mmCIF file of C-alpha atoms and ligand atoms in Angstrom:
data_model
loop_
_atom_site.group_PDB
_atom_site.id
_atom_site.type_symbol
_atom_site.label_atom_id
_atom_site.label_comp_id
_atom_site.label_asym_id
_atom_site.label_seq_id
_atom_site.Cartn_x
_atom_site.Cartn_y
_atom_site.Cartn_z
ATOM 1 C CA MET A 667 -10.746 -47.904 -9.702
ATOM 2 C CA ALA A 668 -8.722 -46.957 -12.790
ATOM 3 C CA SER A 669 -8.496 -48.605 -16.291
ATOM 4 C CA LEU A 670 -5.110 -48.013 -17.699
ATOM 5 C CA GLN A 671 -5.741 -47.921 -21.450
ATOM 6 C CA LEU A 672 -3.725 -47.848 -24.868
ATOM 7 C CA ASP A 673 -5.865 -46.925 -28.002
ATOM 8 C CA GLY A 674 -8.993 -47.355 -26.179
ATOM 9 C CA GLN A 675 -8.028 -50.985 -24.948
ATOM 10 C CA HIS A 676 -8.045 -51.881 -21.269
ATOM 11 C CA ILE A 677 -4.422 -53.044 -20.309
ATOM 12 C CA CYS A 678 -4.210 -52.984 -16.564
ATOM 13 C CA GLY A 679 -6.025 -51.864 -13.417
ATOM 14 C CA GLY A 680 -4.992 -49.062 -11.151
ATOM 15 C CA PHE A 681 -6.393 -46.625 -8.378
ATOM 16 C CA LEU A 682 -6.259 -43.032 -7.554
ATOM 17 C CA ILE A 683 -4.132 -42.425 -4.499
ATOM 18 C CA ALA A 684 -4.204 -38.598 -4.745
ATOM 19 C CA LYS A 685 -6.114 -36.050 -7.043
ATOM 20 C CA GLN A 686 -3.447 -36.236 -9.724
ATOM 21 C CA TRP A 687 -1.822 -39.666 -9.112
ATOM 22 C CA VAL A 688 -2.687 -43.241 -9.852
ATOM 23 C CA LEU A 689 -0.929 -46.355 -8.476
ATOM 24 C CA SER A 690 -0.536 -49.355 -10.716
ATOM 25 C CA ALA A 691 1.931 -52.229 -11.423
ATOM 26 C CA ALA A 692 5.375 -51.596 -13.434
ATOM 27 C CA HIS A 693 4.865 -54.816 -15.396
ATOM 28 C CA CYS A 694 1.925 -53.107 -17.018
ATOM 29 C CA THR A 695 4.306 -51.123 -19.235
ATOM 30 C CA GLU A 696 6.084 -54.286 -20.576
ATOM 31 C CA GLU A 697 4.100 -54.673 -24.081
ATOM 32 C CA THR A 698 3.413 -50.853 -24.474
ATOM 33 C CA ASP A 699 6.760 -50.135 -26.373
ATOM 34 C CA GLY A 700 7.090 -46.792 -24.692
ATOM 35 C CA LYS A 701 3.543 -45.616 -25.407
ATOM 36 C CA THR A 702 1.930 -43.518 -22.572
ATOM 37 C CA PHE A 703 -1.306 -44.918 -21.113
ATOM 38 C CA GLN A 704 -4.580 -43.010 -20.760
ATOM 39 C CA VAL A 705 -6.518 -43.480 -17.594
ATOM 40 C CA LEU A 706 -10.140 -44.130 -17.343
ATOM 41 C CA LEU A 707 -11.708 -43.150 -14.026
ATOM 42 C CA GLY A 708 -15.345 -43.194 -12.803
ATOM 43 C CA ALA A 709 -16.224 -46.276 -15.039
ATOM 44 C CA HIS A 710 -18.173 -49.384 -14.311
ATOM 45 C CA SER A 711 -18.689 -50.397 -18.111
ATOM 46 C CA LEU A 712 -15.638 -50.010 -20.324
ATOM 47 C CA THR A 713 -17.782 -49.343 -23.380
ATOM 48 C CA GLU A 714 -21.146 -47.807 -22.353
ATOM 49 C CA PRO A 715 -21.521 -44.072 -21.744
ATOM 50 C CA GLU A 716 -21.791 -43.430 -18.049
ATOM 51 C CA PRO A 717 -22.177 -39.990 -16.378
ATOM 52 C CA HIS A 718 -18.918 -39.916 -14.270
ATOM 53 C CA LYS A 719 -16.650 -41.753 -16.792
ATOM 54 C CA ARG A 720 -13.726 -39.553 -17.843
ATOM 55 C CA LEU A 721 -10.510 -40.321 -19.714
ATOM 56 C CA TYR A 722 -7.320 -38.630 -18.393
ATOM 57 C CA ARG A 723 -4.084 -37.988 -20.267
ATOM 58 C CA VAL A 724 -0.868 -39.029 -18.258
ATOM 59 C CA ARG A 725 1.853 -36.449 -17.880
ATOM 60 C CA ALA A 726 4.403 -38.855 -16.418
ATOM 61 C CA GLN A 727 4.787 -42.581 -15.767
ATOM 62 C CA ILE A 728 7.332 -43.454 -13.057
ATOM 63 C CA PRO A 729 8.022 -47.190 -12.375
ATOM 64 C CA HIS A 730 9.719 -48.032 -9.126
ATOM 65 C CA PRO A 731 13.557 -48.154 -9.778
ATOM 66 C CA GLY A 732 13.815 -51.604 -8.442
ATOM 67 C CA SER A 733 11.102 -53.182 -10.924
ATOM 68 C CA ASN A 734 12.363 -55.470 -13.638
ATOM 69 C CA ILE A 735 11.106 -57.880 -16.132
ATOM 70 C CA HIS A 736 12.799 -60.814 -14.534
ATOM 71 C CA ASN A 737 10.997 -61.051 -11.259
ATOM 72 C CA ASN A 738 7.979 -59.575 -9.308
ATOM 73 C CA LYS A 739 10.221 -57.224 -7.091
ATOM 74 C CA ASP A 740 9.009 -53.567 -6.646
ATOM 75 C CA ASP A 741 6.270 -53.983 -9.172
ATOM 76 C CA LEU A 742 4.792 -50.615 -8.779
ATOM 77 C CA LEU A 743 4.017 -47.699 -11.226
ATOM 78 C CA LEU A 744 3.022 -44.106 -10.351
ATOM 79 C CA LEU A 745 1.114 -42.214 -13.057
ATOM 80 C CA GLN A 746 0.709 -38.443 -12.860
ATOM 81 C CA LEU A 747 -2.482 -37.189 -14.597
ATOM 82 C CA GLU A 748 -2.213 -34.087 -16.821
ATOM 83 C CA GLU A 749 -4.662 -32.573 -14.454
ATOM 84 C CA GLU A 750 -6.296 -33.160 -11.131
ATOM 85 C CA ALA A 751 -9.193 -35.688 -11.309
ATOM 86 C CA GLU A 752 -12.640 -34.460 -10.690
ATOM 87 C CA LEU A 753 -13.854 -36.254 -7.519
ATOM 88 C CA ASN A 754 -17.378 -37.243 -7.174
ATOM 89 C CA ALA A 755 -19.358 -40.246 -5.715
ATOM 90 C CA HIS A 756 -17.847 -42.487 -8.446
ATOM 91 C CA VAL A 757 -14.255 -41.075 -8.240
ATOM 92 C CA GLN A 758 -12.540 -41.076 -4.813
ATOM 93 C CA VAL A 759 -8.987 -41.399 -3.470
ATOM 94 C CA LEU A 760 -8.325 -44.685 -1.891
ATOM 95 C CA PRO A 761 -6.426 -44.570 1.566
ATOM 96 C CA LEU A 762 -3.103 -46.211 1.620
ATOM 97 C CA GLN A 763 -1.998 -48.639 4.393
ATOM 98 C CA ARG A 764 0.953 -46.817 5.876
ATOM 99 C CA GLU A 765 1.670 -49.148 8.910
ATOM 100 C CA ASP A 766 4.156 -51.798 7.800
ATOM 101 C CA ARG A 767 2.540 -54.945 9.342
ATOM 102 C CA ASP A 768 1.254 -58.066 7.680
ATOM 103 C CA VAL A 769 -2.577 -58.274 7.291
ATOM 104 C CA ALA A 770 -3.676 -61.487 9.436
ATOM 105 C CA PRO A 771 -4.062 -64.537 7.396
ATOM 106 C CA ASP A 772 -7.717 -65.444 6.593
ATOM 107 C CA THR A 773 -8.659 -61.692 6.686
ATOM 108 C CA VAL A 774 -11.255 -61.391 3.735
ATOM 109 C CA CYS A 775 -10.119 -58.597 1.511
ATOM 110 C CA GLU A 776 -11.436 -57.553 -1.982
ATOM 111 C CA VAL A 777 -9.853 -57.006 -5.434
ATOM 112 C CA ALA A 778 -11.430 -55.590 -8.467
ATOM 113 C CA GLY A 779 -10.607 -55.504 -12.152
ATOM 114 C CA TRP A 780 -11.646 -55.841 -15.849
ATOM 115 C CA GLY A 781 -9.244 -58.684 -16.071
ATOM 116 C CA THR A 782 -10.081 -61.978 -17.920
ATOM 117 C CA ILE A 783 -12.905 -63.749 -16.115
ATOM 118 C CA ASN A 784 -11.990 -67.557 -16.562
ATOM 119 C CA HIS A 785 -10.063 -70.057 -18.674
ATOM 120 C CA SER A 786 -11.975 -68.916 -21.792
ATOM 121 C CA GLY A 787 -9.931 -65.787 -21.422
ATOM 122 C CA ARG A 788 -13.358 -63.696 -21.743
ATOM 123 C CA ARG A 789 -12.765 -60.054 -20.947
ATOM 124 C CA PRO A 790 -15.630 -58.381 -18.996
ATOM 125 C CA ASP A 791 -17.107 -55.259 -19.939
ATOM 126 C CA LYS A 792 -18.254 -54.459 -16.512
ATOM 127 C CA LEU A 793 -16.026 -54.127 -13.482
ATOM 128 C CA TYR A 794 -15.845 -57.401 -11.494
ATOM 129 C CA GLN A 795 -14.967 -57.448 -7.646
ATOM 130 C CA LEU A 796 -14.021 -60.464 -5.752
ATOM 131 C CA GLU A 797 -13.726 -61.260 -2.063
ATOM 132 C CA ARG A 798 -10.509 -63.355 -1.258
ATOM 133 C CA PRO A 799 -8.924 -64.486 1.953
ATOM 134 C CA VAL A 800 -5.394 -63.603 2.787
ATOM 135 C CA LEU A 801 -2.922 -66.534 2.695
ATOM 136 C CA SER A 802 -0.052 -66.568 5.158
ATOM 137 C CA ARG A 803 3.276 -65.976 3.648
ATOM 138 C CA ASP A 804 4.647 -69.238 5.105
ATOM 139 C CA VAL A 805 1.863 -71.339 3.234
ATOM 140 C CA CYS A 806 2.417 -68.946 0.127
ATOM 141 C CA ASN A 807 6.135 -69.738 0.185
ATOM 142 C CA HIS A 808 5.777 -73.484 0.549
ATOM 143 C CA ARG A 809 7.843 -75.457 -1.855
ATOM 144 C CA THR A 810 4.664 -76.667 -3.549
ATOM 145 C CA ARG A 811 3.297 -73.103 -3.953
ATOM 146 C CA HIS A 812 5.524 -70.124 -4.769
ATOM 147 C CA ASP A 813 8.654 -71.858 -3.430
ATOM 148 C CA HIS A 814 10.203 -69.111 -1.142
ATOM 149 C CA THR A 815 9.818 -66.323 -3.746
ATOM 150 C CA ILE A 816 7.328 -64.244 -1.659
ATOM 151 C CA THR A 817 9.396 -61.451 0.216
ATOM 152 C CA GLU A 818 8.155 -59.478 3.130
ATOM 153 C CA LYS A 819 7.170 -56.844 0.567
ATOM 154 C CA MET A 820 4.670 -59.063 -0.953
ATOM 155 C CA MET A 821 1.506 -60.861 0.220
ATOM 156 C CA CYS A 822 -0.909 -63.518 -1.065
ATOM 157 C CA THR A 823 -4.446 -64.481 -1.368
ATOM 158 C CA ASP A 824 -6.076 -67.911 -1.890
ATOM 159 C CA SER A 825 -6.579 -68.683 -5.709
ATOM 160 C CA ARG A 826 -8.870 -71.643 -5.251
ATOM 161 C CA ARG A 827 -11.585 -71.058 -7.985
ATOM 162 C CA LYS A 828 -11.879 -67.255 -7.839
ATOM 163 C CA ASP A 829 -8.762 -65.458 -8.714
ATOM 164 C CA THR A 830 -7.152 -62.411 -10.360
ATOM 165 C CA CYS A 831 -5.986 -62.863 -13.903
ATOM 166 C CA LYS A 832 -4.624 -61.091 -17.018
ATOM 167 C CA GLY A 833 -5.648 -57.526 -17.032
ATOM 168 C CA ASP A 834 -6.120 -57.203 -13.150
ATOM 169 C CA SER A 835 -2.497 -56.395 -12.656
ATOM 170 C CA GLY A 836 -2.160 -52.783 -11.042
ATOM 171 C CA GLY A 837 -5.585 -52.991 -9.172
ATOM 172 C CA PRO A 838 -5.774 -52.648 -5.383
ATOM 173 C CA LEU A 839 -6.302 -55.242 -2.585
ATOM 174 C CA VAL A 840 -8.607 -53.441 -0.252
ATOM 175 C CA CYS A 841 -8.646 -54.828 3.416
ATOM 176 C CA ASN A 842 -11.257 -53.020 5.743
ATOM 177 C CA GLY A 843 -11.429 -50.083 3.309
ATOM 178 C CA VAL A 844 -7.685 -49.565 3.109
ATOM 179 C CA ALA A 845 -5.552 -50.351 0.031
ATOM 180 C CA GLU A 846 -2.985 -52.729 1.417
ATOM 181 C CA ALA A 847 -1.348 -54.124 -1.861
ATOM 182 C CA VAL A 848 -1.393 -53.940 -5.706
ATOM 183 C CA VAL A 849 -2.103 -56.924 -7.933
ATOM 184 C CA THR A 850 0.912 -58.294 -9.637
ATOM 185 C CA ALA A 851 0.957 -61.152 -12.386
ATOM 186 C CA GLY A 852 3.497 -63.429 -10.603
ATOM 187 C CA SER A 853 3.589 -66.691 -12.342
ATOM 188 C CA ARG A 854 0.839 -65.478 -14.492
ATOM 189 C CA VAL A 855 -1.329 -68.541 -13.606
ATOM 190 C CA CYS A 856 -5.038 -67.954 -12.864
ATOM 191 C CA GLY A 857 -7.410 -69.965 -10.696
ATOM 192 C CA ASN A 858 -4.924 -72.691 -9.576
ATOM 193 C CA TYR A 859 -4.913 -73.121 -5.853
ATOM 194 C CA LYS A 860 -1.178 -74.213 -6.025
ATOM 195 C CA LYS A 861 -0.308 -70.717 -7.345
ATOM 196 C CA PRO A 862 -1.855 -68.306 -4.906
ATOM 197 C CA ALA A 863 -2.326 -64.629 -6.248
ATOM 198 C CA ILE A 864 0.615 -62.420 -5.307
ATOM 199 C CA TYR A 865 0.391 -58.633 -4.440
ATOM 200 C CA THR A 866 2.933 -56.014 -3.844
ATOM 201 C CA ARG A 867 2.364 -54.518 -0.237
ATOM 202 C CA ILE A 868 2.156 -50.810 -0.260
ATOM 203 C CA ALA A 869 3.266 -49.871 3.263
ATOM 204 C CA PRO A 870 7.064 -50.713 2.455
ATOM 205 C CA TYR A 871 6.773 -48.232 -0.335
ATOM 206 C CA THR A 872 5.215 -45.123 1.111
ATOM 207 C CA ALA A 873 8.397 -43.076 1.399
ATOM 208 C CA TRP A 874 8.983 -43.794 -2.452
ATOM 209 C CA ILE A 875 5.422 -42.916 -3.192
ATOM 210 C CA ASP A 876 5.446 -39.702 -1.117
ATOM 211 C CA GLY A 877 8.744 -38.733 -2.586
ATOM 212 C CA VAL A 878 7.695 -39.024 -6.247
ATOM 213 C CA MET A 879 4.498 -37.290 -5.542
ATOM 214 C CA ALA A 880 6.166 -34.365 -3.747
ATOM 215 C CA ALA A 881 8.730 -34.009 -6.515
ATOM 216 C CA GLY A 882 6.199 -34.320 -9.359
ATOM 217 C CA ASP A 883 3.918 -31.654 -7.773
ATOM 218 C CA GLY A 884 6.882 -29.179 -8.096
HETATM 219 N N1 E85 B 771 -3.625 -64.871 -10.442
HETATM 220 C C1 E85 B 771 -2.521 -64.115 -10.518
HETATM 221 C C2 E85 B 771 -2.445 -63.305 -11.718
HETATM 222 C C3 E85 B 771 -2.694 -61.792 -11.617
HETATM 223 C C4 E85 B 771 -2.729 -60.896 -12.622
HETATM 224 C C5 E85 B 771 -2.448 -61.557 -13.951
HETATM 225 C C6 E85 B 771 -2.295 -62.815 -14.189
HETATM 226 N N2 E85 B 771 -1.992 -63.419 -15.451
HETATM 227 C C7 E85 B 771 -1.455 -62.793 -16.449
HETATM 228 N N3 E85 B 771 -0.880 -61.592 -16.542
HETATM 229 N N4 E85 B 771 -0.432 -61.382 -17.745
HETATM 230 C C8 E85 B 771 -0.772 -62.361 -18.687
HETATM 231 N N5 E85 B 771 -0.501 -62.580 -19.776
HETATM 232 C C9 E85 B 771 -1.044 -63.798 -20.476
HETATM 233 N N6 E85 B 771 -1.704 -64.763 -19.726
HETATM 234 C C10 E85 B 771 -1.864 -64.492 -18.314
HETATM 235 N N7 E85 B 771 -2.531 -65.520 -17.517
HETATM 236 C C11 E85 B 771 -3.289 -66.412 -18.106
HETATM 237 C C12 E85 B 771 -4.261 -66.418 -19.186
HETATM 238 C C13 E85 B 771 -5.098 -67.336 -19.524
HETATM 239 C C14 E85 B 771 -5.141 -68.536 -18.739
HETATM 240 C C15 E85 B 771 -4.180 -68.846 -17.750
HETATM 241 O O1 E85 B 771 -4.369 -69.790 -16.910
HETATM 242 C C16 E85 B 771 -3.476 -67.649 -17.403
HETATM 243 C C17 E85 B 771 -1.426 -63.286 -17.683
HETATM 244 C C18 E85 B 771 -2.194 -63.679 -12.938
#
């Protein structure tokens, strides 16, 4: 799990997909007025000293060319670290789902982040993890939910009670140990069952991800 930070402040989640590459969400660069993130790896607490915590500088930030501020399409961001991450028990690469097939509805997946915990907007110091069931695209696209805005490159999880929120964007949705998708803010609503959590599925983007990493590695 990565924390994307500006001036020591957690902004968004992300995760290591290769020794020198982190995947996150393009919308995370919206309020950064061109500043470059630093990436914290190996952390559980954001503030306390921990043996495997290490802050990395970022050499390049590459948003998906289709990402934009008006919708949630192609909401992916690749970050190349200044150097390869030091891997250990607390810092590992997360395998990506490369088969482009929907995760079965009701599959229980997990999502983690340092995003706000509840309507109080309280921000946690320690990493939170949630288990959430996958919601079918048909239910998620219902008129009373996200009203046909969920494309085949997106997926949803139930947002009843436990949900992702501000600061969780960019983190991975992990199903059976594999990163299936990336948290996107969507309607930005948290904890309302009528607005299920939305994610950008990874499998449709593996060609783009591999292409950027191959070009970046020179
Ligand atoms: N559950 C989907 C989801 C995933 C990731 C991020 C988000 N939300 C947000 N992303 N960015 C934001 N900037 C301001 N406010 C926000 N949401 C918010 C904050 C307090 C109360 C509340 O009901 C909603 C968000 C929402």
